[in-house]
mmCIF file of C-alpha atoms and ligand atoms in Angstrom:
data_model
loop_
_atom_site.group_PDB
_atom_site.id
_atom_site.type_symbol
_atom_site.label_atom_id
_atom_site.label_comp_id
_atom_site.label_asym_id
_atom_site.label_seq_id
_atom_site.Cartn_x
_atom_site.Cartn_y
_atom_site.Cartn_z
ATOM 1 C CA UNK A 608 0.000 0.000 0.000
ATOM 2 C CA UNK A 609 1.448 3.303 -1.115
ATOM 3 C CA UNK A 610 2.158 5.262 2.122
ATOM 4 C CA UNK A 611 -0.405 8.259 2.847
ATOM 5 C CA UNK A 612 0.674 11.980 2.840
ATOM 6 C CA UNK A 613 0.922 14.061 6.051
ATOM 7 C CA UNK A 614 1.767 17.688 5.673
ATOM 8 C CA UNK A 615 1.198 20.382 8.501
ATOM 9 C CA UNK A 616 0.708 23.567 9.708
ATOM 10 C CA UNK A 617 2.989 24.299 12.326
ATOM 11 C CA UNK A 618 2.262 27.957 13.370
ATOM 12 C CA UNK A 619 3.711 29.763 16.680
ATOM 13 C CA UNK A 620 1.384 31.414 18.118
ATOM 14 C CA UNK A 621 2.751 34.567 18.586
ATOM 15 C CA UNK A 622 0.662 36.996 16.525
ATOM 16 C CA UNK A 623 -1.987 37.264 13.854
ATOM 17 C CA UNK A 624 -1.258 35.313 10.761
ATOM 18 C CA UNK A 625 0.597 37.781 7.463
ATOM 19 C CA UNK A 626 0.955 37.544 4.056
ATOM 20 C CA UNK A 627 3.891 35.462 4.388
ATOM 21 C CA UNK A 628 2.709 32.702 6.848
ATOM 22 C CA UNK A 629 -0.536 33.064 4.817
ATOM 23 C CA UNK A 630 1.984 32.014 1.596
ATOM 24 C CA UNK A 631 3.746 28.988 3.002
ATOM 25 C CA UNK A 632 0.605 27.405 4.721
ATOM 26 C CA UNK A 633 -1.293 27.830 1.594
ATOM 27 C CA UNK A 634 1.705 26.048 0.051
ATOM 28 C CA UNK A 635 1.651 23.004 2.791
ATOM 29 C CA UNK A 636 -2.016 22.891 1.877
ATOM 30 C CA UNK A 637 -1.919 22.806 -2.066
ATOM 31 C CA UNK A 638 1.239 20.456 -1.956
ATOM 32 C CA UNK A 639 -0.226 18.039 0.371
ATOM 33 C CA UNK A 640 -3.563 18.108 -1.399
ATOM 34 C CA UNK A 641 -2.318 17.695 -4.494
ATOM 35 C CA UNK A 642 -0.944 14.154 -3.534
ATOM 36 C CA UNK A 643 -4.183 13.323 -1.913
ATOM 37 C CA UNK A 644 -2.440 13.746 1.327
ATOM 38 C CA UNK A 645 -4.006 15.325 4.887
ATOM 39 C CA UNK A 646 -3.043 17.774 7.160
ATOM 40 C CA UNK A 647 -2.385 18.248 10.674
ATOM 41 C CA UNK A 648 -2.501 21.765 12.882
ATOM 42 C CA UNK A 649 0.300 21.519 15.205
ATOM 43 C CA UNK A 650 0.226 24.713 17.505
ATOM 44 C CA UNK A 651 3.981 25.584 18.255
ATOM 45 C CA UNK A 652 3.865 26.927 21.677
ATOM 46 C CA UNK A 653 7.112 25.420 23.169
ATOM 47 C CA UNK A 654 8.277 28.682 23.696
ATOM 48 C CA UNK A 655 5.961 29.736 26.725
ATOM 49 C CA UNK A 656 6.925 33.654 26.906
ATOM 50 C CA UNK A 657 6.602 34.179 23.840
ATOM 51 C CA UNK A 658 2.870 32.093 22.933
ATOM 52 C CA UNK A 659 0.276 34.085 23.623
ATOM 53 C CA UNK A 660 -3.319 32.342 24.099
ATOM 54 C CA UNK A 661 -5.522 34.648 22.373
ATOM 55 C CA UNK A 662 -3.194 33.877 19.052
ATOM 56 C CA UNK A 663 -3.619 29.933 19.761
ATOM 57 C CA UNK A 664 -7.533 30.552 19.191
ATOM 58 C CA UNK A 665 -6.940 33.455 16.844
ATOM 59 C CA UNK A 666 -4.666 31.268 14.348
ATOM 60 C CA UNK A 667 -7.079 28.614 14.062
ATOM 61 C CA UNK A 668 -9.719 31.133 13.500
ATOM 62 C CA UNK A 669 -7.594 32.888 10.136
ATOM 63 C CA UNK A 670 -6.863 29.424 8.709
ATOM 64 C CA UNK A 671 -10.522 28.374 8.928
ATOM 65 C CA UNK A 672 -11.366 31.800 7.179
ATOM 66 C CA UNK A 673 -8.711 31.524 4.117
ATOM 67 C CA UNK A 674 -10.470 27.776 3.757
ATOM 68 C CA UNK A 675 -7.248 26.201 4.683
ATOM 69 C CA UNK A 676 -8.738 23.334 6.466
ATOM 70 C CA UNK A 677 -7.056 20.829 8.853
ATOM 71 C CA UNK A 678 -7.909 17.135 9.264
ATOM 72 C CA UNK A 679 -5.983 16.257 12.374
ATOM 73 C CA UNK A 680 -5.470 18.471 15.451
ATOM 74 C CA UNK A 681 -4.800 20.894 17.359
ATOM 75 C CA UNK A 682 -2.184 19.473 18.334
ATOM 76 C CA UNK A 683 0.273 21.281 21.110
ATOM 77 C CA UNK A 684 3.478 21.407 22.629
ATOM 78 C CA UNK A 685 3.233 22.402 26.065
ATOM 79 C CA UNK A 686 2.167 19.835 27.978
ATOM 80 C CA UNK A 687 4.393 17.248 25.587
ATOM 81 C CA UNK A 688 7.794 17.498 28.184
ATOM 82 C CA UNK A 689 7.940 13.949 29.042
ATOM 83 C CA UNK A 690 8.079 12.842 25.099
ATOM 84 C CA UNK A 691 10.609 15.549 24.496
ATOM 85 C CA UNK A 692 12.130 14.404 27.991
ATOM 86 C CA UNK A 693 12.518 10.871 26.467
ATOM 87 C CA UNK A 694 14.120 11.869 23.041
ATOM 88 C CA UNK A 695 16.612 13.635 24.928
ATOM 89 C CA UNK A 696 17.824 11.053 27.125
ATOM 90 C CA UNK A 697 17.837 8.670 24.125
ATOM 91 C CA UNK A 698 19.759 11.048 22.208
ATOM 92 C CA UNK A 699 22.125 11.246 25.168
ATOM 93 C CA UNK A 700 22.323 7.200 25.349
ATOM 94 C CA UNK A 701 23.027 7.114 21.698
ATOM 95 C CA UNK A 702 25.201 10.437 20.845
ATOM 96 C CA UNK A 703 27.281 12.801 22.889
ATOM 97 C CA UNK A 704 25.025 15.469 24.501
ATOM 98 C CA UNK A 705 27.001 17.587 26.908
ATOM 99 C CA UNK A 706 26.516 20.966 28.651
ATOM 100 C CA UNK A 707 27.488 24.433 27.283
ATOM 101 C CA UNK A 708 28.151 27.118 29.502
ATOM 102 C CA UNK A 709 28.908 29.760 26.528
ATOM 103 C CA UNK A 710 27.196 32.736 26.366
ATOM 104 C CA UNK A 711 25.197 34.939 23.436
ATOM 105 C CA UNK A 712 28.167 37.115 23.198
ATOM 106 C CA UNK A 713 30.954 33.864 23.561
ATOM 107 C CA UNK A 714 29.218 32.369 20.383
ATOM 108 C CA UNK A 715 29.552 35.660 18.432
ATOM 109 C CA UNK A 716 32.891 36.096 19.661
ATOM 110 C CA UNK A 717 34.105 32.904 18.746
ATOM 111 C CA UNK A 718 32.933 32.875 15.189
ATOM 112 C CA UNK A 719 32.298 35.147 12.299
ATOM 113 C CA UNK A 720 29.259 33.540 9.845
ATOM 114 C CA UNK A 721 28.674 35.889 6.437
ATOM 115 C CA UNK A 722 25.401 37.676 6.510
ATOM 116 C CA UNK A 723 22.508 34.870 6.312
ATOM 117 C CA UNK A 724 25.005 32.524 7.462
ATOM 118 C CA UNK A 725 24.264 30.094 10.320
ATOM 119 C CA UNK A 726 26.783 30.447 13.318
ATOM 120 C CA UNK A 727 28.721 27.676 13.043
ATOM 121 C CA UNK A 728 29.583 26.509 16.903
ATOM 122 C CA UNK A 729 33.135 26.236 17.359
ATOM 123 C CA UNK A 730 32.601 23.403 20.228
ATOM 124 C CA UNK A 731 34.079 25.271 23.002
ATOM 125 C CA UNK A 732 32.296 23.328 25.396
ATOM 126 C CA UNK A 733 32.834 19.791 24.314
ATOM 127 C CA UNK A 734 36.292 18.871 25.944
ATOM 128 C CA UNK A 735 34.996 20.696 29.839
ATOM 129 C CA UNK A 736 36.331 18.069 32.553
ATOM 130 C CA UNK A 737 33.857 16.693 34.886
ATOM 131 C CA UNK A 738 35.316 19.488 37.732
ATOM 132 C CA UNK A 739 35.169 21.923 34.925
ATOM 133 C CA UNK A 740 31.622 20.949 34.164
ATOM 134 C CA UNK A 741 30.415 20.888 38.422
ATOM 135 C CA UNK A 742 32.315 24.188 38.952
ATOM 136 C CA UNK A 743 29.949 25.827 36.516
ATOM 137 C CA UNK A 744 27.336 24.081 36.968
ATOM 138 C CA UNK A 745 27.357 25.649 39.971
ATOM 139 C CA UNK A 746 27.609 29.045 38.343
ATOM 140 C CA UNK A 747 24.747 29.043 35.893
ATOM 141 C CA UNK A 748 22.258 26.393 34.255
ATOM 142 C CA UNK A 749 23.754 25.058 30.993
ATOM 143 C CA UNK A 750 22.217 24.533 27.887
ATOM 144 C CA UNK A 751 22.910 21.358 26.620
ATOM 145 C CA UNK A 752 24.462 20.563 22.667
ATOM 146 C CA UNK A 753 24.435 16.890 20.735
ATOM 147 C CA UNK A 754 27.753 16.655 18.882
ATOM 148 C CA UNK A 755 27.891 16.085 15.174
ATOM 149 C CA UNK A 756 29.343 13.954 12.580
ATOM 150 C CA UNK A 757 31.857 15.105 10.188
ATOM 151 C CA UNK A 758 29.073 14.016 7.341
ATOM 152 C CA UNK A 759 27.351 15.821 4.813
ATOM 153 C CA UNK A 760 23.171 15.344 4.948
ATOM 154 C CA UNK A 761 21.870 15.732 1.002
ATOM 155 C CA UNK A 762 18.393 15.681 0.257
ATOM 156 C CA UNK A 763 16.224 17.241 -2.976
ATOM 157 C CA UNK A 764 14.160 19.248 -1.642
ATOM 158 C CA UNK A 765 10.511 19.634 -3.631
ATOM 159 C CA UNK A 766 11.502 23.618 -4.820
ATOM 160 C CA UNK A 767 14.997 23.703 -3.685
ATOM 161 C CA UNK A 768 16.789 21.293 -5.328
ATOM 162 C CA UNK A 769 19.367 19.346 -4.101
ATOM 163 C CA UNK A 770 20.886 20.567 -0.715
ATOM 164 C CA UNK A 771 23.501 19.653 1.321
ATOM 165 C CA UNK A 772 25.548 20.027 4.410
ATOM 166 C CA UNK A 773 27.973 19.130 6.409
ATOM 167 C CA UNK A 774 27.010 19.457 10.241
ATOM 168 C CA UNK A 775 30.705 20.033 11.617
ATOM 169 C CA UNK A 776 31.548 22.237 9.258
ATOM 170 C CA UNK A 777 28.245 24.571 8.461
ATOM 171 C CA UNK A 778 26.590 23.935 11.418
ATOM 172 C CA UNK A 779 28.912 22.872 14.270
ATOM 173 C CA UNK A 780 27.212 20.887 17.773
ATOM 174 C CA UNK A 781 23.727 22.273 18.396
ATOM 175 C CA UNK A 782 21.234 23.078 20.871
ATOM 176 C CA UNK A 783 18.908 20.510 22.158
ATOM 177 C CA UNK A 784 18.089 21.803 25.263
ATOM 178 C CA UNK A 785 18.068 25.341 26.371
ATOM 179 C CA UNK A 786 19.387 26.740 29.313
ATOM 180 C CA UNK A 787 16.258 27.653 30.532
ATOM 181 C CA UNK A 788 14.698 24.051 30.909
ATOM 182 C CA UNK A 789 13.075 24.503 27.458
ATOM 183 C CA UNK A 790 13.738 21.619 24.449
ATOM 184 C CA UNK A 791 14.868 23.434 21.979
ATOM 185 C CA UNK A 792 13.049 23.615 18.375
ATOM 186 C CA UNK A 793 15.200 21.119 16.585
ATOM 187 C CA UNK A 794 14.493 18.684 19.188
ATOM 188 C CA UNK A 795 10.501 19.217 19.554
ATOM 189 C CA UNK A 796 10.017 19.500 15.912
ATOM 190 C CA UNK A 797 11.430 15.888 15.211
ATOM 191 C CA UNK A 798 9.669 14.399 17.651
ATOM 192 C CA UNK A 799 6.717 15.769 16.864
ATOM 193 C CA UNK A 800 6.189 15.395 12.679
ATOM 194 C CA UNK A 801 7.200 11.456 13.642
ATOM 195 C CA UNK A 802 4.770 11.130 16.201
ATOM 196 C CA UNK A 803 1.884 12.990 14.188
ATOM 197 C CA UNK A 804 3.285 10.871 11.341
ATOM 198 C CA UNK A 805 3.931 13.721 9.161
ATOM 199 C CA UNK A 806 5.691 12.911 6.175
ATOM 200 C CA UNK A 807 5.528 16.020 4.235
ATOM 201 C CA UNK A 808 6.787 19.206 5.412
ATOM 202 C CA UNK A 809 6.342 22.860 3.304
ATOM 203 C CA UNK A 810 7.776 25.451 5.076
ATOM 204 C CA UNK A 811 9.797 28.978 4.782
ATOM 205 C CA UNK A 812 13.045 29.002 3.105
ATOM 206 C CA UNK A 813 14.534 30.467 6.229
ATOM 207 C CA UNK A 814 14.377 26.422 7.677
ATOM 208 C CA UNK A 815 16.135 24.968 4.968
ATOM 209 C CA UNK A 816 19.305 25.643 6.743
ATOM 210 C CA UNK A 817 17.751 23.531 9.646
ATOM 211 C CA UNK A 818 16.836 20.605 8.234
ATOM 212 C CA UNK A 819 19.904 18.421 7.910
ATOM 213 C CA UNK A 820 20.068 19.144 11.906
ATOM 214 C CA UNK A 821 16.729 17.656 11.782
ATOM 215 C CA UNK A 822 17.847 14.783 9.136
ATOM 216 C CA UNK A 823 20.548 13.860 11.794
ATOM 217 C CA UNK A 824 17.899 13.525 14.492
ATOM 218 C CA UNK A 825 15.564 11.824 13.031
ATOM 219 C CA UNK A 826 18.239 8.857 11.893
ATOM 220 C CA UNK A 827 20.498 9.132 15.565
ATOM 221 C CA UNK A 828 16.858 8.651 17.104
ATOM 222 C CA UNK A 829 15.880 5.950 14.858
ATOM 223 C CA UNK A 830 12.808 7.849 12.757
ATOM 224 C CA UNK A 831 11.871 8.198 9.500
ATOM 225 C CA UNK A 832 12.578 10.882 7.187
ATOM 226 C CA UNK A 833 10.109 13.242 5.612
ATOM 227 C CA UNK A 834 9.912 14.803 2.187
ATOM 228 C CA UNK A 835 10.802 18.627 1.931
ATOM 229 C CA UNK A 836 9.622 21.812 0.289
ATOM 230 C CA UNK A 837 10.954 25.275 1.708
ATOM 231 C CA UNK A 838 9.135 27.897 -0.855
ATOM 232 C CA UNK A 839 9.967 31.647 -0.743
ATOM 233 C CA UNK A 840 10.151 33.944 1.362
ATOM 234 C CA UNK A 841 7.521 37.102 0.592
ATOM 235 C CA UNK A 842 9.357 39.469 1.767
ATOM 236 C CA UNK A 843 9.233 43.583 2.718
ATOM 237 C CA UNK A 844 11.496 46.048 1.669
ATOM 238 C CA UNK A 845 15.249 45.824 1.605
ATOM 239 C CA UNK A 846 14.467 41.804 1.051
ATOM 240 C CA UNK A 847 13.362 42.314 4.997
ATOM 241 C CA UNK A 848 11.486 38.877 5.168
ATOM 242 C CA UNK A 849 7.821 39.559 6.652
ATOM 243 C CA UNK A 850 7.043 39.975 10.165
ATOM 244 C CA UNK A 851 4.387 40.081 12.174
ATOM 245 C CA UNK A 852 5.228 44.249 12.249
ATOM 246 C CA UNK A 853 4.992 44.484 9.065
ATOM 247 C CA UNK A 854 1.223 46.285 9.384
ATOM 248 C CA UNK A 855 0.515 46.451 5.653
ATOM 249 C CA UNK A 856 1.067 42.350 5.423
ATOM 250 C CA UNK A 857 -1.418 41.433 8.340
ATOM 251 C CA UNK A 858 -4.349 39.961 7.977
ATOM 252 C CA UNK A 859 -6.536 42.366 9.397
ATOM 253 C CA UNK A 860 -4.952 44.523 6.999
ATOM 254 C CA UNK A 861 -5.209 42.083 4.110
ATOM 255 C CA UNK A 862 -8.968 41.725 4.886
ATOM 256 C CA UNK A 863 -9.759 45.504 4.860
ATOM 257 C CA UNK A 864 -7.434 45.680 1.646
ATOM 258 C CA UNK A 865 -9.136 43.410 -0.287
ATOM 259 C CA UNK A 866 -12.424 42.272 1.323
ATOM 260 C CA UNK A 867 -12.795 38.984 1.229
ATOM 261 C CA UNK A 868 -10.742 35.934 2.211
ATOM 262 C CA UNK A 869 -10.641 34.808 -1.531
ATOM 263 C CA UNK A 870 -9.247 38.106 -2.701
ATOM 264 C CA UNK A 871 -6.491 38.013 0.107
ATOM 265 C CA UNK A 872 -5.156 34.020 -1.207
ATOM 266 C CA UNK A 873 -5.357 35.267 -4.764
ATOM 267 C CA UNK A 874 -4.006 38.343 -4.741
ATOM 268 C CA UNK A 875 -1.309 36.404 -3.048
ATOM 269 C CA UNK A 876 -1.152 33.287 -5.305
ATOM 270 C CA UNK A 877 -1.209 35.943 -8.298
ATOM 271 C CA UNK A 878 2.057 37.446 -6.517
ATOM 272 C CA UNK A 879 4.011 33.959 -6.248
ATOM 273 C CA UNK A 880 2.879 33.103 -9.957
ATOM 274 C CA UNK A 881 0.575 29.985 -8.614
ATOM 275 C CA UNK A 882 -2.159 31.618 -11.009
ATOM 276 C CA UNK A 883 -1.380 34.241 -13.689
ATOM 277 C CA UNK A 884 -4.581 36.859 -13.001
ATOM 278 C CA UNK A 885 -4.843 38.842 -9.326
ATOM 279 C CA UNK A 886 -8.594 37.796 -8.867
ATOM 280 C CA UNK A 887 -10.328 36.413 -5.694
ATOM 281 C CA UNK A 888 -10.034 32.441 -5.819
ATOM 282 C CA UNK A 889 -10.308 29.960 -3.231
ATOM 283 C CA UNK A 890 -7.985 27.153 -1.917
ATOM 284 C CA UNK A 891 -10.119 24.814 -3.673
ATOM 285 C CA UNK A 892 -9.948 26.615 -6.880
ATOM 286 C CA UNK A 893 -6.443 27.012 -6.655
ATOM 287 C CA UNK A 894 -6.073 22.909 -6.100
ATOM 288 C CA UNK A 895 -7.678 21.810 -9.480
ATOM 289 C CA UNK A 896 -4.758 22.924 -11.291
ATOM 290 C CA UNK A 897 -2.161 23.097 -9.155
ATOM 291 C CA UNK A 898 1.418 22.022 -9.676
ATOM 292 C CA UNK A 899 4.667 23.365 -7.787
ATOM 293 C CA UNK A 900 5.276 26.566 -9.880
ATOM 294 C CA UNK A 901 8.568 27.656 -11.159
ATOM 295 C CA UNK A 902 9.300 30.345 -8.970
ATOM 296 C CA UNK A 903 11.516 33.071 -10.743
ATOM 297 C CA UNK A 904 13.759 33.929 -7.383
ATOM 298 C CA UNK A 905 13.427 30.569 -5.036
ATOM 299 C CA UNK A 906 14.376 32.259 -2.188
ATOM 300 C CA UNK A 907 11.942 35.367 -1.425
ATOM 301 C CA UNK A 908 9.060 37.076 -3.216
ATOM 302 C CA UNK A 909 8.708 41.075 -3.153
ATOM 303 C CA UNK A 910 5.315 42.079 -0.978
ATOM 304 C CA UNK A 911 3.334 44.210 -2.774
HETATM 305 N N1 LIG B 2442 6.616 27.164 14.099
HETATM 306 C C1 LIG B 2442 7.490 27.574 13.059
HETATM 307 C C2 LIG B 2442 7.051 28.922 12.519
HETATM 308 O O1 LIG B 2442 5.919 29.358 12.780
HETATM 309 C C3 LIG B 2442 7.540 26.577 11.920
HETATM 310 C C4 LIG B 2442 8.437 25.435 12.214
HETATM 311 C C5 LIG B 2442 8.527 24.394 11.094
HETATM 312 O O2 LIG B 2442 7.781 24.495 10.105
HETATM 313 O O3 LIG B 2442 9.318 23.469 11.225
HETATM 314 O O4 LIG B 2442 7.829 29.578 11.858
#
């Protein structure tokens, strides 16, 4: 039996959906679709200062509105510790986790990346002695980094292309845990998309750069690997990717711009060349002929 198609949405709830989260979750939706796949809702509220809970409700209530339906969830991530708990001391049974005591300012310090770069950690932290370690563990709380292999991780990615990189040179040992108590990202995101059995992910081009960390986790922790489509950025001026300051870009301001829901995904569908006229369309319009465009620039998209 040919294996179904999972996609997501994977939003953080930390403000009212914009043009450019509007973009790559109508992306998720029309690739997953297209295969005859489903979709989950996976609210990303790991990070507990910076969710808010009128956003968790507020999300849900702009998808439903731009008819980008869900078929599984909500799904959340507080409350999920002791399954990020467990693929943490798994990882640390089957690779080298250890403590890192460096600071915001050590990690710029100790490395220069190019602009857009990753930081590439130099591994300070990795040869501490055990007395190093207690004496400052008594000092602060540590976060904690997984040490990589010398190996490149390839993969085609559905818009990219082929992609690689090698995690000790481009990426260097990464976070798993924060200093604060908090999994980190990299760690929550793995576990989650296997548990939900999500198979397909379409997101921002900004993640590209994070998925061979997430490659490496997946295969260290024994799970399977997903497909991959990182589509462009849309993006303000002076290539400033979207925020959720950028006023103009927000839904709210979307709405009033254009009226109605269907004008909002086709003016933007227009602007990523998914359809060739700016006129209100639906999701479901937009899935009867849909096939992964050619996108002129792959990496970002001018808002207008
Ligand atoms: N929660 C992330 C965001 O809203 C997406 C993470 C992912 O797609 O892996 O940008």
């Amino acid at each position: 039996m040919a294996c179904e198609i999972k996609g997501r949405f994977a939003p953080s709830p930390t403000g009212r959906m914009h043009a450019g989260n509007i973009f790559a979750a109508l992306m998720s939706w029309l690739i997953v679709k297209s295969q005859g796949g489903s979709i989950v809702l996976r609210i990303e509220d790991l990070d507990v200062e910076r969710s808010k809970p009128c956003y968790v409700d507020q999300v849900q209530r702009d998808f439903e509105l731009l008819g980008l339906t869900w078929d599984e969830g909500p799904y959340f991530q507080q409350g999920r510790n002791e399954a990020y708990a467990a693929a943490f001391e798994r990882l640390a049974d089957v690779a080298e986790v250890y403590p890192c005591f460096c600071t915001r300012a050590d990690l710029h310090a100790a490395s220069a990346p190019h602009r857009g770069e990753k930081l590439v950690y130099a591994g300070t932290c990795r040869g501490l002695s055990r007395e190093e370690v207690a004496q400052r563990m008594a000092q602060r709380a540590p976060s904690w980094r997984v040490t990589v292999p010398e190996q490149e991780y390839a993969f085609v990615d559905l818009v990219q292309g082929a992609f690689a990189q090698n995690l000790a040179r481009e990426c260097g040992d990464f976070v798993v845990r924060r200093s604060d108590g908090l999994f980190a990202y990299q760690l929550a995101v793995v576990v989650d998309d296997a548990e939900q059995g999500v198979n397909c992910i379409v997101r921002g081009m900004d993640l590209l750069v994070s998925t061979p960390q997430q490659m490496f986790l997946q295969d260290v922790l024994g799970l399977g690997r997903a497909q991959y489509a990182h589509v462009p950025l849309i993006v303000g001026e002076r290539d400033r990717r979207l925020s959720k300051r950028d006023r103009d870009a927000g839904i709210e301001e979307l709405l009033a711009r254009f009226k109605t829901p269907e004008a909002v995904i086709g003016h933007i569908a227009a602007l990523a060349g998914i359809i060739e006229r700016d006129e209100p369309c639906s999701c479901a319009d937009l899935l009867r002929e849909f096939r992964i465009p050619v996108f002129p620039d792959n990496v970002q998209i001018p808002w207008q």
